[in-house]
Amino acid sequence: MKLVRLRSAGGELEAAFAPEAGLVGCSLTHRGEELLSQRKGLEEYARTGSTFGIPFLHPWANRLSGFAYAVGGNEVELDRDSELLRLEEHELPIHGLRPSGLRWEVEERGDGLRASATFDGERLTGFPYPHELAVDVALADDALTMETTVTPTSATPVPIAFGYHPYLQIPGAPRAEWEVDLPVDRRLVLDGNMIPTGEGETPPFRQGVLGERSLDEGYELPERPRPFTVSAAGRRLGVEFLEGYTHAQTFAPAGQDLICFEPMTAPANALISHDGLRLAPPGEPFSAAFRITVDA
């Protein structure tokens, strides 16, 4: 599988993306050390959608509470047997439609790229909102920036609920020593299926040592969000929410050397609940950007 490899001007950061596997970011190295958890790897992601690296979650991030939703005059019934769907432990659809079949055209720039794809064909049975996708990636010595643009291509507005799922790790330091900072005031209350109830509360954990703690939490971002960070062994990794993202998820399962700070343009289940859901009007681009920062 062909990879597009990027290198920052000073050579501090290198990144790789796989256009044939949904444009997943499959590597981000700082001074030769890998910052992305590889989990089951690229081939498994391409085959089954098992996430790793920096996957693009589209057209929705996180879970839906069922297989039917209605937005903008369209009533959609998802086929639970479709190969495009991924089901989680509660047998609910998660993380949008699998990346297989989405054709990305890529322009390489050495320290960046621009990728574009048309959302059409069989994918419209699960998300009947034709649009174009564009992803701009820029690599500096201290950051990887990703800007994603959705442009409706029909008279139908496009619901905006996509996100990303960066699997971060700090080489050279055990998970138990990682220091986490989550600058948020409102955690989403979840039901037994991990679906937001519409209520919020003060997060019980916002700063401190990760230790053996397990996290799988959704948050409403403040108006001026500060970066989520993890630090250890003289290195701090962060996720900055630059524009367009209103919610985030933190995922750090116990026993796994990884933590995810996930930018989301809507809360989980927004296609069904309509909470926080925005629509891109016909012909009007919607853009969202985030940055992974590296401070040594």
mmCIF file of C-alpha atoms in Angstrom:
data_model
loop_
_atom_site.group_PDB
_atom_site.id
_atom_site.type_symbol
_atom_site.label_atom_id
_atom_site.label_comp_id
_atom_site.label_asym_id
_atom_site.label_seq_id
_atom_site.Cartn_x
_atom_site.Cartn_y
_atom_site.Cartn_z
ATOM 1 C CA MET A 1 0.000 0.000 0.000
ATOM 2 C CA LYS A 2 1.451 3.346 -1.052
ATOM 3 C CA LEU A 3 2.171 5.838 1.722
ATOM 4 C CA VAL A 4 2.578 9.598 1.403
ATOM 5 C CA ARG A 5 5.510 10.607 3.612
ATOM 6 C CA LEU A 6 6.028 14.122 4.944
ATOM 7 C CA ARG A 7 9.027 15.707 6.643
ATOM 8 C CA SER A 8 9.170 19.037 8.456
ATOM 9 C CA ALA A 9 11.624 21.665 7.242
ATOM 10 C CA GLY A 10 14.019 21.055 10.125
ATOM 11 C CA GLY A 11 13.543 17.290 10.118
ATOM 12 C CA GLU A 12 12.194 17.108 13.684
ATOM 13 C CA LEU A 13 8.842 15.568 12.679
ATOM 14 C CA GLU A 14 8.001 13.018 10.019
ATOM 15 C CA ALA A 15 4.521 11.742 9.158
ATOM 16 C CA ALA A 16 2.940 9.181 6.854
ATOM 17 C CA PHE A 17 -0.604 8.927 5.465
ATOM 18 C CA ALA A 18 -2.299 6.098 3.553
ATOM 19 C CA PRO A 19 -4.718 7.460 0.906
ATOM 20 C CA GLU A 20 -5.864 3.938 -0.052
ATOM 21 C CA ALA A 21 -6.943 3.310 3.550
ATOM 22 C CA GLY A 22 -9.136 6.340 4.148
ATOM 23 C CA LEU A 23 -6.205 8.770 4.377
ATOM 24 C CA VAL A 24 -5.404 7.442 7.846
ATOM 25 C CA GLY A 25 -2.393 9.015 9.494
ATOM 26 C CA CYS A 26 -0.317 5.892 10.123
ATOM 27 C CA SER A 27 2.870 7.398 11.584
ATOM 28 C CA LEU A 28 4.085 10.538 13.327
ATOM 29 C CA THR A 29 7.654 10.405 14.554
ATOM 30 C CA HIS A 30 9.585 12.970 16.595
ATOM 31 C CA ARG A 31 13.352 12.622 16.277
ATOM 32 C CA GLY A 32 12.790 9.081 15.056
ATOM 33 C CA GLU A 33 10.448 7.981 17.869
ATOM 34 C CA GLU A 34 6.857 6.982 17.090
ATOM 35 C CA LEU A 35 4.145 9.116 18.726
ATOM 36 C CA LEU A 36 1.116 7.204 17.394
ATOM 37 C CA SER A 37 -0.076 3.917 18.835
ATOM 38 C CA GLN A 38 -0.055 1.299 16.080
ATOM 39 C CA ARG A 39 -2.540 -1.099 17.745
ATOM 40 C CA LYS A 40 -3.423 -3.710 15.068
ATOM 41 C CA GLY A 41 -1.822 -1.681 12.299
ATOM 42 C CA LEU A 42 -2.550 -0.416 8.817
ATOM 43 C CA GLU A 43 -3.553 -3.670 7.116
ATOM 44 C CA GLU A 44 -6.161 -4.467 9.775
ATOM 45 C CA TYR A 45 -7.540 -0.934 9.579
ATOM 46 C CA ALA A 46 -7.891 -1.214 5.804
ATOM 47 C CA ARG A 47 -9.528 -4.641 6.121
ATOM 48 C CA THR A 48 -11.875 -4.215 9.088
ATOM 49 C CA GLY A 49 -11.767 -0.569 10.155
ATOM 50 C CA SER A 50 -10.011 -1.386 13.447
ATOM 51 C CA THR A 51 -8.730 2.070 14.341
ATOM 52 C CA PHE A 52 -5.142 3.187 14.962
ATOM 53 C CA GLY A 53 -2.913 6.170 14.185
ATOM 54 C CA ILE A 54 -5.055 9.170 13.190
ATOM 55 C CA PRO A 55 -8.248 7.871 11.541
ATOM 56 C CA PHE A 56 -10.815 10.205 9.960
ATOM 57 C CA LEU A 57 -14.262 9.459 11.433
ATOM 58 C CA HIS A 58 -16.854 10.421 8.829
ATOM 59 C CA PRO A 59 -19.720 11.136 8.421
ATOM 60 C CA TRP A 60 -20.114 10.797 12.179
ATOM 61 C CA ALA A 61 -17.700 10.369 15.074
ATOM 62 C CA ASN A 62 -18.329 8.073 18.007
ATOM 63 C CA ARG A 63 -21.588 6.148 18.496
ATOM 64 C CA LEU A 64 -25.151 6.378 17.249
ATOM 65 C CA SER A 65 -27.911 5.145 19.540
ATOM 66 C CA GLY A 66 -29.613 3.203 16.741
ATOM 67 C CA PHE A 67 -29.762 2.502 13.019
ATOM 68 C CA ALA A 68 -32.239 5.193 11.928
ATOM 69 C CA TYR A 69 -31.913 8.958 11.797
ATOM 70 C CA ALA A 70 -33.665 11.880 10.096
ATOM 71 C CA VAL A 71 -31.955 15.143 9.145
ATOM 72 C CA GLY A 72 -32.819 17.794 6.558
ATOM 73 C CA GLY A 73 -35.882 16.003 5.208
ATOM 74 C CA ASN A 74 -34.062 12.692 4.699
ATOM 75 C CA GLU A 75 -35.044 9.632 6.696
ATOM 76 C CA VAL A 76 -32.204 7.122 6.760
ATOM 77 C CA GLU A 77 -32.250 3.467 7.783
ATOM 78 C CA LEU A 78 -28.759 2.047 8.131
ATOM 79 C CA ASP A 79 -28.231 -1.538 7.025
ATOM 80 C CA ARG A 80 -26.719 -3.251 10.068
ATOM 81 C CA ASP A 81 -25.263 -5.928 7.770
ATOM 82 C CA SER A 82 -23.522 -3.429 5.487
ATOM 83 C CA GLU A 83 -19.756 -3.874 5.151
ATOM 84 C CA LEU A 84 -19.480 -0.099 5.454
ATOM 85 C CA LEU A 85 -20.672 -0.115 9.065
ATOM 86 C CA ARG A 86 -18.579 -0.781 12.153
ATOM 87 C CA LEU A 87 -20.405 -2.006 15.254
ATOM 88 C CA GLU A 88 -19.134 -1.561 18.805
ATOM 89 C CA GLU A 89 -19.574 -3.677 21.933
ATOM 90 C CA HIS A 90 -23.258 -2.726 22.287
ATOM 91 C CA GLU A 91 -23.877 -3.597 18.610
ATOM 92 C CA LEU A 92 -24.334 0.079 17.755
ATOM 93 C CA PRO A 93 -22.839 1.823 14.708
ATOM 94 C CA ILE A 94 -19.642 3.693 15.537
ATOM 95 C CA HIS A 95 -17.199 6.065 13.821
ATOM 96 C CA GLY A 96 -19.087 6.587 10.570
ATOM 97 C CA LEU A 97 -18.686 4.568 7.396
ATOM 98 C CA ARG A 98 -15.572 2.478 6.870
ATOM 99 C CA PRO A 99 -12.923 4.160 4.722
ATOM 100 C CA SER A 100 -12.756 1.455 2.060
ATOM 101 C CA GLY A 101 -13.933 2.688 -1.328
ATOM 102 C CA LEU A 102 -13.404 6.399 -0.696
ATOM 103 C CA ARG A 103 -10.891 7.481 -3.357
ATOM 104 C CA TRP A 104 -8.498 10.206 -2.285
ATOM 105 C CA GLU A 105 -6.540 12.257 -4.799
ATOM 106 C CA VAL A 106 -3.392 13.634 -3.174
ATOM 107 C CA GLU A 107 -1.095 16.535 -3.993
ATOM 108 C CA GLU A 108 2.205 16.212 -2.105
ATOM 109 C CA ARG A 109 4.265 19.195 -0.955
ATOM 110 C CA GLY A 110 7.146 17.652 0.991
ATOM 111 C CA ASP A 111 6.103 19.062 4.357
ATOM 112 C CA GLY A 112 2.385 18.927 3.584
ATOM 113 C CA LEU A 113 -0.350 17.562 1.373
ATOM 114 C CA ARG A 114 -3.815 18.329 0.061
ATOM 115 C CA ALA A 115 -6.189 15.411 -0.425
ATOM 116 C CA SER A 116 -9.659 15.472 -1.965
ATOM 117 C CA ALA A 117 -12.432 12.923 -2.387
ATOM 118 C CA THR A 118 -16.021 12.776 -3.605
ATOM 119 C CA PHE A 119 -18.592 11.331 -1.233
ATOM 120 C CA ASP A 120 -20.905 9.449 -3.584
ATOM 121 C CA GLY A 121 -21.929 5.961 -4.758
ATOM 122 C CA GLU A 122 -23.013 3.345 -2.242
ATOM 123 C CA ARG A 123 -21.953 5.561 0.634
ATOM 124 C CA LEU A 124 -24.993 7.736 -0.048
ATOM 125 C CA THR A 125 -27.258 4.904 1.139
ATOM 126 C CA GLY A 126 -25.904 5.453 4.653
ATOM 127 C CA PHE A 127 -25.505 9.226 4.409
ATOM 128 C CA PRO A 128 -27.598 10.693 1.545
ATOM 129 C CA TYR A 129 -25.879 14.074 1.440
ATOM 130 C CA PRO A 130 -23.567 14.441 -1.588
ATOM 131 C CA HIS A 131 -20.444 16.466 -0.893
ATOM 132 C CA GLU A 132 -16.770 16.938 -1.587
ATOM 133 C CA LEU A 133 -14.089 16.399 1.032
ATOM 134 C CA ALA A 134 -10.736 18.158 1.250
ATOM 135 C CA VAL A 135 -8.017 17.601 3.844
ATOM 136 C CA ASP A 136 -4.995 19.899 4.142
ATOM 137 C CA VAL A 137 -2.054 18.637 6.193
ATOM 138 C CA ALA A 138 0.918 20.793 7.207
ATOM 139 C CA LEU A 139 3.965 19.565 9.111
ATOM 140 C CA ALA A 140 6.214 21.902 11.113
ATOM 141 C CA ASP A 141 9.055 20.989 13.461
ATOM 142 C CA ASP A 142 6.709 21.188 16.459
ATOM 143 C CA ALA A 143 3.235 20.383 15.098
ATOM 144 C CA LEU A 144 1.046 18.512 12.639
ATOM 145 C CA THR A 145 -1.974 20.546 11.508
ATOM 146 C CA MET A 146 -5.018 19.055 9.769
ATOM 147 C CA GLU A 147 -7.823 21.124 8.238
ATOM 148 C CA THR A 148 -10.881 19.314 6.863
ATOM 149 C CA THR A 149 -13.444 20.928 4.557
ATOM 150 C CA VAL A 150 -16.884 19.616 3.596
ATOM 151 C CA THR A 151 -18.570 21.253 0.571
ATOM 152 C CA PRO A 152 -22.157 20.224 -0.308
ATOM 153 C CA THR A 153 -22.561 19.415 -4.001
ATOM 154 C CA SER A 154 -26.366 19.192 -4.239
ATOM 155 C CA ALA A 155 -29.363 21.219 -3.082
ATOM 156 C CA THR A 156 -29.329 19.252 0.181
ATOM 157 C CA PRO A 157 -27.513 20.679 3.238
ATOM 158 C CA VAL A 158 -24.903 18.336 4.739
ATOM 159 C CA PRO A 159 -25.005 17.457 8.469
ATOM 160 C CA ILE A 160 -21.653 18.085 10.146
ATOM 161 C CA ALA A 161 -20.699 15.423 12.704
ATOM 162 C CA PHE A 162 -17.210 14.221 11.679
ATOM 163 C CA GLY A 163 -14.137 13.946 13.845
ATOM 164 C CA TYR A 164 -10.693 12.410 14.264
ATOM 165 C CA HIS A 165 -9.274 9.867 16.703
ATOM 166 C CA PRO A 166 -5.528 10.454 17.276
ATOM 167 C CA TYR A 167 -3.989 7.550 19.212
ATOM 168 C CA LEU A 168 -1.121 9.194 21.075
ATOM 169 C CA GLN A 169 1.695 7.560 23.019
ATOM 170 C CA ILE A 170 4.804 8.835 24.758
ATOM 171 C CA PRO A 171 7.841 6.688 24.003
ATOM 172 C CA GLY A 172 10.230 5.973 26.829
ATOM 173 C CA ALA A 173 7.742 6.438 29.663
ATOM 174 C CA PRO A 174 5.262 3.961 31.178
ATOM 175 C CA ARG A 175 1.604 4.913 30.962
ATOM 176 C CA ALA A 176 1.348 5.093 34.752
ATOM 177 C CA GLU A 177 3.664 8.135 34.727
ATOM 178 C CA TRP A 178 1.850 10.152 32.051
ATOM 179 C CA GLU A 179 0.582 13.549 33.256
ATOM 180 C CA VAL A 180 -2.722 14.592 31.704
ATOM 181 C CA ASP A 181 -4.331 18.041 31.451
ATOM 182 C CA LEU A 182 -7.947 18.307 30.247
ATOM 183 C CA PRO A 183 -8.977 21.998 30.405
ATOM 184 C CA VAL A 184 -12.757 21.473 30.296
ATOM 185 C CA ASP A 185 -15.651 22.410 32.584
ATOM 186 C CA ARG A 186 -18.467 20.224 31.239
ATOM 187 C CA ARG A 187 -18.521 16.467 30.808
ATOM 188 C CA LEU A 188 -21.366 14.831 28.882
ATOM 189 C CA VAL A 189 -23.451 12.449 30.999
ATOM 190 C CA LEU A 190 -23.670 9.081 29.219
ATOM 191 C CA ASP A 191 -26.213 6.287 29.460
ATOM 192 C CA GLY A 192 -25.408 2.584 29.740
ATOM 193 C CA ASN A 193 -24.624 2.422 26.013
ATOM 194 C CA MET A 194 -22.197 5.375 26.195
ATOM 195 C CA ILE A 195 -24.724 7.698 24.493
ATOM 196 C CA PRO A 196 -25.050 11.312 25.747
ATOM 197 C CA THR A 197 -28.261 11.899 27.686
ATOM 198 C CA GLY A 198 -28.291 15.649 27.015
ATOM 199 C CA GLU A 199 -27.182 16.419 30.559
ATOM 200 C CA GLY A 200 -23.778 17.690 31.660
ATOM 201 C CA GLU A 201 -21.680 17.679 34.819
ATOM 202 C CA THR A 202 -18.306 18.759 36.163
ATOM 203 C CA PRO A 203 -15.623 16.275 35.085
ATOM 204 C CA PRO A 204 -14.300 14.228 38.035
ATOM 205 C CA PHE A 205 -10.809 14.082 36.478
ATOM 206 C CA ARG A 206 -9.235 16.989 34.657
ATOM 207 C CA GLN A 207 -5.583 17.011 35.634
ATOM 208 C CA GLY A 208 -3.087 14.610 37.123
ATOM 209 C CA VAL A 209 -1.231 11.356 36.649
ATOM 210 C CA LEU A 210 -3.018 8.880 34.384
ATOM 211 C CA GLY A 211 -1.851 5.896 36.442
ATOM 212 C CA GLU A 212 -4.195 2.917 36.007
ATOM 213 C CA ARG A 213 -7.170 5.180 35.317
ATOM 214 C CA SER A 214 -9.468 4.253 32.417
ATOM 215 C CA LEU A 215 -11.043 7.109 30.452
ATOM 216 C CA ASP A 216 -13.791 7.161 27.836
ATOM 217 C CA GLU A 217 -15.386 10.578 28.306
ATOM 218 C CA GLY A 218 -17.102 13.168 26.114
ATOM 219 C CA TYR A 219 -16.815 16.917 26.712
ATOM 220 C CA GLU A 220 -18.293 20.162 25.528
ATOM 221 C CA LEU A 221 -15.402 22.447 24.607
ATOM 222 C CA PRO A 222 -15.306 25.948 26.105
ATOM 223 C CA GLU A 223 -15.629 28.950 23.826
ATOM 224 C CA ARG A 224 -11.847 29.392 23.727
ATOM 225 C CA PRO A 225 -10.516 25.867 24.199
ATOM 226 C CA ARG A 226 -6.990 25.281 25.426
ATOM 227 C CA PRO A 227 -4.997 22.234 24.312
ATOM 228 C CA PHE A 228 -5.498 18.810 25.859
ATOM 229 C CA THR A 229 -2.028 17.542 26.797
ATOM 230 C CA VAL A 230 -0.141 14.479 27.985
ATOM 231 C CA SER A 231 3.414 14.771 29.327
ATOM 232 C CA ALA A 232 6.218 12.441 30.399
ATOM 233 C CA ALA A 233 9.921 11.742 29.837
ATOM 234 C CA GLY A 234 10.659 15.334 28.849
ATOM 235 C CA ARG A 235 8.060 15.434 26.077
ATOM 236 C CA ARG A 236 4.585 16.981 25.960
ATOM 237 C CA LEU A 237 2.021 16.112 23.302
ATOM 238 C CA GLY A 238 -1.079 18.221 22.820
ATOM 239 C CA VAL A 239 -4.180 18.522 20.698
ATOM 240 C CA GLU A 240 -5.260 22.093 19.896
ATOM 241 C CA PHE A 241 -8.784 22.738 18.636
ATOM 242 C CA LEU A 242 -8.189 25.558 16.152
ATOM 243 C CA GLU A 243 -11.624 26.026 14.566
ATOM 244 C CA GLY A 244 -14.883 24.216 13.882
ATOM 245 C CA TYR A 245 -14.678 21.669 16.706
ATOM 246 C CA THR A 246 -17.210 22.015 19.527
ATOM 247 C CA HIS A 247 -16.756 18.722 21.406
ATOM 248 C CA ALA A 248 -14.017 16.269 22.276
ATOM 249 C CA GLN A 249 -13.583 12.750 23.584
ATOM 250 C CA THR A 250 -10.807 11.363 25.752
ATOM 251 C CA PHE A 251 -10.100 7.652 25.399
ATOM 252 C CA ALA A 252 -7.476 5.895 27.504
ATOM 253 C CA PRO A 253 -8.398 2.260 28.161
ATOM 254 C CA ALA A 254 -6.754 0.643 31.165
ATOM 255 C CA GLY A 255 -3.821 -1.576 30.309
ATOM 256 C CA GLN A 256 -3.103 0.075 26.948
ATOM 257 C CA ASP A 257 -0.212 2.484 26.414
ATOM 258 C CA LEU A 258 -2.207 5.130 24.569
ATOM 259 C CA ILE A 259 -4.412 8.151 25.081
ATOM 260 C CA CYS A 260 -6.704 9.802 22.550
ATOM 261 C CA PHE A 261 -7.826 13.421 22.478
ATOM 262 C CA GLU A 262 -10.498 13.332 19.788
ATOM 263 C CA PRO A 263 -11.692 16.518 18.000
ATOM 264 C CA MET A 264 -15.426 16.301 17.198
ATOM 265 C CA THR A 265 -17.628 18.728 15.241
ATOM 266 C CA ALA A 266 -20.712 17.533 17.169
ATOM 267 C CA PRO A 267 -21.378 15.373 20.217
ATOM 268 C CA ALA A 268 -21.854 11.642 19.824
ATOM 269 C CA ASN A 269 -25.284 10.642 18.452
ATOM 270 C CA ALA A 270 -25.948 14.123 17.011
ATOM 271 C CA LEU A 271 -27.474 12.682 13.810
ATOM 272 C CA ILE A 272 -30.244 11.208 15.974
ATOM 273 C CA SER A 273 -30.476 13.633 18.903
ATOM 274 C CA HIS A 274 -29.752 16.765 16.806
ATOM 275 C CA ASP A 275 -27.955 18.170 19.866
ATOM 276 C CA GLY A 276 -25.186 20.475 18.661
ATOM 277 C CA LEU A 277 -25.723 19.400 15.034
ATOM 278 C CA ARG A 278 -24.897 21.943 12.335
ATOM 279 C CA LEU A 279 -25.732 21.874 8.627
ATOM 280 C CA ALA A 280 -23.499 23.076 5.799
ATOM 281 C CA PRO A 281 -25.782 24.909 3.309
ATOM 282 C CA PRO A 282 -25.612 23.969 -0.392
ATOM 283 C CA GLY A 283 -22.395 25.162 -1.984
ATOM 284 C CA GLU A 284 -21.005 26.623 1.252
ATOM 285 C CA PRO A 285 -17.838 24.959 2.594
ATOM 286 C CA PHE A 286 -17.553 24.032 6.263
ATOM 287 C CA SER A 287 -14.022 23.737 7.675
ATOM 288 C CA ALA A 288 -12.592 22.482 10.948
ATOM 289 C CA ALA A 289 -8.941 22.330 11.999
ATOM 290 C CA PHE A 290 -6.885 20.844 14.802
ATOM 291 C CA ARG A 291 -3.191 20.554 15.569
ATOM 292 C CA ILE A 292 -1.094 17.910 17.283
ATOM 293 C CA THR A 293 1.758 19.695 19.046
ATOM 294 C CA VAL A 294 5.085 18.284 20.201
ATOM 295 C CA ASP A 295 7.104 20.061 22.880
ATOM 296 C CA ALA A 296 10.383 18.467 23.932
#
